[in-house]
Coordinates of N, CA, C and O in Angstrom, one line a residue:
M80 N -38.0 -2.7 -3.1 CA -37.2 -3.3 -4.7 C -35.5 -3.7 -4.5 O -35.7 -2.3 -3.7
P81 N -35.6 -4.3 -4.8 CA -33.8 -4.3 -3.9 C -33.1 -3.5 -5.3 O -33.3 -3.2 -5.9
E82 N -31.9 -3.0 -4.4 CA -30.7 -1.6 -4.8 C -29.8 -2.2 -4.7 O -29.3 -2.7 -4.2
F83 N -29.3 -1.1 -5.9 CA -27.4 -1.8 -6.1 C -26.9 -0.9 -5.0 O -27.5 -0.1 -4.2
K84 N -25.4 -1.0 -5.1 CA -25.3 -0.8 -3.4 C -24.0 0.7 -4.6 O -23.7 0.0 -5.8
H85 N -23.3 1.3 -4.4 CA -22.3 2.9 -4.1 C -21.1 1.7 -3.6 O -21.1 1.5 -2.5
I86 N -19.8 2.4 -5.2 CA -18.3 1.5 -4.2 C -17.2 2.3 -4.5 O -17.2 2.5 -5.3
S87 N -16.3 2.5 -3.1 CA -15.3 3.4 -3.9 C -14.5 2.7 -4.5 O -14.6 1.3 -4.5
P88 N -13.3 2.8 -5.7 CA -12.3 2.5 -6.3 C -12.0 1.5 -5.6 O -11.3 0.0 -5.1
Q89 N -11.3 1.8 -4.0 CA -10.7 1.6 -3.1 C -11.2 0.2 -1.9 O -10.1 -1.2 -3.0
D90 N -13.0 0.4 -1.9 CA -13.5 -0.9 -1.4 C -13.9 -2.3 -2.2 O -13.2 -2.7 -2.9
A91 N -13.6 -1.3 -3.8 CA -13.8 -2.4 -5.2 C -12.6 -2.8 -5.7 O -12.4 -4.1 -5.9
H92 N -11.4 -1.6 -5.0 CA -10.4 -2.9 -5.5 C -9.5 -4.6 -4.6 O -9.6 -5.1 -5.1
A93 N -10.3 -4.2 -3.1 CA -10.7 -4.9 -3.0 C -11.1 -6.0 -2.7 O -11.0 -7.4 -2.6
M94 N -12.2 -5.8 -3.6 CA -13.6 -6.8 -3.9 C -12.1 -7.6 -5.1 O -12.6 -8.9 -5.6
I95 N -12.2 -7.0 -5.7 CA -11.2 -7.5 -6.7 C -10.1 -8.6 -7.0 O -10.2 -9.7 -7.6
E96 N -9.7 -7.7 -5.7 CA -8.3 -8.7 -6.1 C -9.1 -10.1 -4.5 O -8.1 -11.3 -5.2
A97 N -10.2 -10.5 -4.3 CA -11.2 -10.9 -3.6 C -11.7 -12.4 -5.1 O -12.1 -12.8 -4.6
G98 N -12.2 -12.5 -6.3 CA -12.2 -12.6 -6.6 C -13.3 -12.5 -7.2 O -14.6 -13.0 -8.2
C99 N -14.5 -11.4 -6.6 CA -15.6 -11.4 -7.3 C -15.7 -10.2 -9.0 O -15.2 -10.0 -10.4
Q100 N -16.5 -10.5 -9.3 CA -17.2 -10.3 -11.5 C -17.1 -8.6 -11.6 O -17.2 -8.0 -10.8
L101 N -16.6 -8.2 -12.8 CA -16.2 -7.1 -12.6 C -16.4 -6.8 -14.0 O -16.3 -7.2 -15.1
A102 N -17.0 -5.5 -14.7 CA -18.3 -5.6 -15.7 C -17.6 -4.3 -16.4 O -18.3 -3.4 -15.5
D103 N -17.2 -3.5 -17.5 CA -17.3 -2.8 -17.9 C -18.0 -2.3 -19.0 O -18.4 -2.9 -19.7
I104 N -18.6 -1.1 -18.6 CA -19.6 -0.8 -19.7 C -19.3 0.6 -20.8 O -20.1 0.5 -21.3
R105 N -18.2 0.6 -20.7 CA -17.2 1.5 -21.8 C -18.0 1.2 -22.8 O -17.7 0.2 -23.2
D106 N -17.1 1.9 -24.5 CA -17.6 1.9 -24.7 C -15.6 0.6 -25.9 O -15.4 0.8 -25.5
E107 N -16.4 0.0 -26.9 CA -15.0 -1.3 -27.2 C -14.0 -0.4 -27.5 O -12.8 -1.0 -26.6
Q108 N -14.1 0.6 -28.2 CA -12.2 1.2 -28.1 C -12.2 1.6 -26.5 O -11.1 1.4 -26.2
S109 N -12.6 2.0 -25.7 CA -12.1 2.2 -24.8 C -12.1 1.6 -23.6 O -10.5 0.7 -23.6
F110 N -12.3 0.2 -23.9 CA -12.0 -0.8 -23.0 C -10.5 -1.3 -23.9 O -9.1 -1.3 -23.2
A111 N -10.7 -1.5 -24.9 CA -9.4 -2.1 -25.7 C -8.8 -1.4 -25.5 O -7.0 -1.8 -25.5
T112 N -8.1 -0.4 -25.4 CA -7.0 0.7 -25.2 C -7.2 0.6 -23.3 O -5.7 0.6 -23.5
S113 N -8.1 0.4 -23.3 CA -7.5 1.0 -21.4 C -8.6 -0.2 -20.2 O -9.6 0.1 -20.3
H114 N -8.0 -0.9 -19.5 CA -9.2 -1.4 -18.9 C -8.3 -1.7 -17.1 O -7.4 -2.5 -17.7
I115 N -9.5 -2.1 -16.4 CA -9.1 -3.1 -15.5 C -9.1 -3.9 -15.5 O -9.5 -5.4 -16.0
P116 N -7.7 -4.8 -14.6 CA -7.6 -6.4 -15.3 C -9.0 -7.0 -15.0 O -9.3 -7.4 -14.1
K117 N -9.3 -8.2 -15.4 CA -10.4 -9.3 -15.4 C -11.6 -8.7 -15.2 O -13.0 -9.6 -15.3
A118 N -11.7 -7.3 -15.9 CA -13.2 -7.5 -16.9 C -13.8 -7.4 -17.5 O -13.1 -8.1 -18.6
D119 N -15.3 -8.0 -17.4 CA -15.6 -8.4 -18.8 C -16.6 -7.0 -20.2 O -16.3 -5.7 -18.7
H120 N -16.1 -7.0 -20.8 CA -16.4 -5.7 -20.6 C -18.0 -6.0 -21.6 O -18.5 -7.4 -22.5
L121 N -19.0 -5.5 -21.6 CA -20.3 -6.0 -21.9 C -21.0 -4.3 -22.7 O -20.8 -2.8 -22.4
D122 N -22.1 -5.1 -23.1 CA -22.5 -4.1 -25.0 C -24.0 -4.3 -24.9 O -24.1 -6.0 -24.1
N123 N -24.1 -4.2 -26.3 CA -25.6 -4.9 -26.6 C -25.6 -6.0 -27.2 O -26.5 -6.8 -27.0
H124 N -24.7 -6.8 -27.7 CA -24.4 -7.6 -28.4 C -24.0 -9.2 -27.4 O -24.2 -9.8 -27.7
N125 N -23.2 -8.1 -26.0 CA -23.1 -9.6 -25.1 C -23.4 -9.5 -24.2 O -23.4 -10.4 -22.5
L126 N -24.4 -8.9 -24.2 CA -24.8 -8.6 -22.2 C -26.2 -9.8 -22.3 O -25.9 -10.7 -21.4
Q127 N -26.5 -10.9 -22.6 CA -27.4 -11.5 -22.8 C -26.5 -12.8 -21.8 O -27.1 -13.5 -21.6
R128 N -25.4 -13.6 -22.7 CA -24.8 -13.8 -22.9 C -24.4 -14.0 -21.6 O -24.3 -14.9 -20.2
F129 N -23.5 -12.8 -20.9 CA -23.1 -12.8 -19.5 C -24.2 -12.7 -18.8 O -23.5 -13.3 -17.4
I130 N -25.3 -12.3 -19.0 CA -26.6 -12.8 -17.7 C -26.4 -13.8 -18.1 O -27.0 -14.1 -16.7
E131 N -26.6 -14.5 -18.7 CA -26.9 -16.4 -18.6 C -25.9 -17.2 -18.4 O -25.4 -17.8 -17.0
Q132 N -24.3 -16.5 -18.5 CA -23.0 -17.1 -18.0 C -23.1 -16.7 -16.7 O -22.0 -17.5 -15.7
A133 N -23.0 -15.6 -16.5 CA -22.6 -14.9 -14.9 C -23.0 -15.7 -13.5 O -24.7 -16.5 -13.7
D134 N -22.6 -15.7 -11.8 CA -23.3 -15.7 -11.3 C -24.2 -15.1 -10.9 O -23.4 -14.3 -9.9
P135 N -25.5 -14.8 -11.0 CA -26.3 -14.0 -9.6 C -26.0 -13.6 -8.7 O -25.9 -12.9 -8.2
D136 N -25.6 -15.1 -7.7 CA -24.9 -14.6 -5.9 C -23.8 -13.8 -5.7 O -23.5 -14.0 -4.4
Q137 N -22.9 -14.2 -6.6 CA -22.2 -13.7 -6.7 C -21.9 -11.5 -7.0 O -22.1 -11.4 -7.6
A138 N -20.8 -11.4 -6.2 CA -21.3 -10.2 -6.5 C -20.3 -9.9 -7.2 O -19.8 -9.6 -8.0
L139 N -21.1 -8.6 -8.5 CA -20.8 -7.7 -9.1 C -20.7 -6.2 -9.5 O -21.4 -5.5 -8.5
I140 N -19.5 -6.4 -9.4 CA -18.7 -4.9 -9.4 C -19.0 -4.5 -11.3 O -18.5 -4.5 -12.0
I141 N -19.7 -2.1 -11.0 CA -20.0 -2.3 -12.5 C -19.1 -1.1 -12.3 O -19.5 -0.4 -12.0
Y142 N -18.7 -0.9 -14.0 CA -17.6 1.0 -13.5 C -18.1 1.3 -15.5 O -18.3 0.6 -16.5
C143 N -18.5 2.2 -15.0 CA -18.4 3.0 -16.9 C -17.8 3.7 -16.7 O -16.1 4.3 -16.2
Y144 N -17.0 5.3 -17.4 CA -16.2 6.3 -17.4 C -16.1 7.1 -16.2 O -14.8 7.2 -15.6
H145 N -17.5 7.3 -15.8 CA -17.1 8.9 -14.5 C -17.9 8.4 -12.8 O -17.7 8.7 -12.0
G146 N -18.3 6.8 -13.1 CA -19.5 6.6 -12.2 C -20.7 6.6 -12.4 O -21.8 6.4 -11.9
N147 N -21.5 7.7 -13.9 CA -22.6 8.1 -13.8 C -23.7 6.7 -14.2 O -24.4 6.0 -13.6
S148 N -23.1 6.1 -15.5 CA -24.5 5.2 -16.5 C -24.0 4.2 -16.3 O -24.6 3.4 -16.5
S149 N -22.8 3.5 -14.8 CA -23.4 2.2 -14.2 C -23.6 2.5 -13.2 O -24.2 1.3 -13.1
Q150 N -24.4 3.0 -13.0 CA -25.8 3.1 -11.6 C -26.8 2.0 -13.3 O -28.3 1.7 -11.7
S151 N -27.2 2.9 -14.0 CA -28.5 2.8 -14.3 C -28.1 2.0 -14.7 O -29.4 0.0 -14.7
A152 N -27.0 0.6 -14.8 CA -26.7 -0.6 -16.1 C -26.7 -1.2 -13.9 O -27.5 -2.7 -14.2
A153 N -26.1 -0.8 -13.4 CA -25.9 -2.2 -11.7 C -27.6 -2.3 -11.4 O -27.5 -3.3 -10.9
Q154 N -28.8 -1.3 -11.5 CA -30.0 -1.1 -11.2 C -30.4 -3.1 -12.1 O -31.1 -2.7 -12.1
Y155 N -29.6 -2.4 -13.7 CA -30.1 -3.3 -14.5 C -30.2 -4.7 -14.0 O -31.0 -6.1 -14.3
F156 N -29.1 -5.0 -13.5 CA -28.7 -6.3 -12.8 C -29.3 -6.2 -11.5 O -29.8 -7.6 -11.6
V157 N -30.1 -5.6 -10.8 CA -30.1 -6.0 -10.0 C -32.1 -6.6 -10.6 O -32.5 -6.9 -10.0
E158 N -32.4 -5.6 -11.4 CA -33.4 -6.5 -11.5 C -33.9 -7.7 -12.1 O -35.2 -8.2 -12.7
K159 N -32.9 -7.8 -12.8 CA -32.3 -9.3 -13.2 C -32.4 -10.3 -12.4 O -31.5 -11.3 -12.6
D160 N -31.8 -9.7 -10.8 CA -32.4 -10.8 -10.0 C -30.8 -11.1 -9.3 O -29.7 -12.9 -8.6
F161 N -29.7 -10.6 -10.2 CA -28.8 -10.3 -8.8 C -28.7 -10.0 -8.0 O -29.1 -9.0 -7.6
T162 N -27.6 -10.6 -6.7 CA -28.2 -10.4 -5.9 C -27.5 -9.7 -5.0 O -27.4 -8.2 -3.9
E163 N -26.2 -8.8 -5.5 CA -25.0 -7.5 -4.8 C -24.5 -7.1 -5.6 O -23.3 -7.4 -6.0
V164 N -25.2 -5.9 -5.7 CA -24.1 -5.8 -7.6 C -24.3 -3.8 -6.9 O -25.0 -2.7 -6.4
Y165 N -23.0 -3.2 -7.6 CA -22.2 -2.3 -7.4 C -21.7 -1.3 -8.5 O -21.6 -2.1 -9.1
S166 N -21.9 -0.7 -8.3 CA -22.1 0.8 -9.5 C -20.7 1.9 -8.3 O -20.6 2.9 -7.1
M167 N -19.5 1.0 -9.4 CA -18.2 1.6 -8.9 C -18.4 3.7 -9.0 O -17.6 3.9 -9.7
D168 N -18.0 4.7 -7.7 CA -18.1 5.5 -7.7 C -16.6 6.2 -8.7 O -15.7 6.0 -7.9
G169 N -17.4 7.2 -9.6 CA -15.7 7.8 -10.3 C -15.4 7.6 -11.1 O -14.2 7.6 -11.8
G170 N -15.7 6.3 -11.4 CA -16.0 5.3 -12.5 C -14.2 5.2 -12.9 O -13.3 4.9 -12.1
F171 N -13.9 4.6 -14.6 CA -12.4 4.3 -14.8 C -11.2 5.4 -14.7 O -10.8 5.2 -13.9
E172 N -11.6 5.9 -15.0 CA -11.2 7.5 -14.6 C -10.1 8.2 -13.2 O -9.1 8.1 -13.1
M173 N -11.4 7.9 -11.5 CA -10.9 7.5 -10.9 C -10.2 6.6 -10.5 O -8.9 6.1 -9.6
W174 N -10.4 5.5 -11.2 CA -9.5 4.4 -10.5 C -7.7 4.4 -11.6 O -7.3 3.6 -10.6
R175 N -7.8 4.8 -12.6 CA -7.0 5.5 -12.7 C -6.1 6.3 -12.4 O -4.9 6.0 -13.0
Q176 N -6.3 6.8 -12.0 CA -5.8 7.5 -11.3 C -4.9 7.1 -9.9 O -4.3 7.7 -9.5
L177 N -5.8 6.7 -8.8 CA -5.9 5.6 -8.1 C -4.9 4.6 -8.1 O -4.0 4.2 -6.8
Y178 N -4.7 3.4 -9.0 CA -4.5 2.2 -10.0 C -4.0 2.2 -10.7 O -4.0 1.1 -11.5
P179 N -3.2 3.4 -10.9 CA -1.8 3.2 -12.7 C -1.6 2.1 -13.3 O -1.7 1.4 -14.2
Q180 N -1.0 1.4 -11.5 CA -0.3 -0.2 -12.2 C -1.4 -0.9 -12.4 O -0.4 -3.0 -12.2
K181 N -2.5 -0.8 -11.8 CA -3.8 -2.1 -12.4 C -4.6 -1.8 -13.2 O -5.2 -2.4 -13.1
T182 N -4.4 -1.2 -13.8 CA -4.6 -0.7 -15.2 C -4.2 -1.0 -16.1 O -2.8 -1.1 -16.7
I183 N -4.5 -2.4 -17.1 CA -4.4 -2.5 -18.9 C -4.6 -1.5 -19.6 O -5.4 -1.1 -19.7
N184 N -3.0 -1.7 -20.3 CA -2.9 -0.5 -21.3 C -2.5 -1.1 -22.7 O -1.8 -1.9 -22.4
S185 N -3.0 -0.6 -23.5 CA -2.9 -1.8 -25.1 C -2.1 -0.5 -25.7 O -1.7 0.4 -26.0

């Protein structure tokens, strides 16, 4: 069975710059406060719509707070026939430390 891959924030940064899909699965308040530019916020209310509208053949990086919850979400997308799915190690907290200038804060 296909599986998702782990990706470092550094490698994720390069892929994001190249235009991959990006999904934030943290809670809505956390996303509203701060997130990575161009990330889609996913929750139970908009997940199905995202699956229907996203390109399953384009790389998808999923992140959460620390890189734990995103692993199950990444596997879920693999099971939904997305071909190149990544869980970002260290999550948003690691991203924010490494790329404060590439973080949207409200």
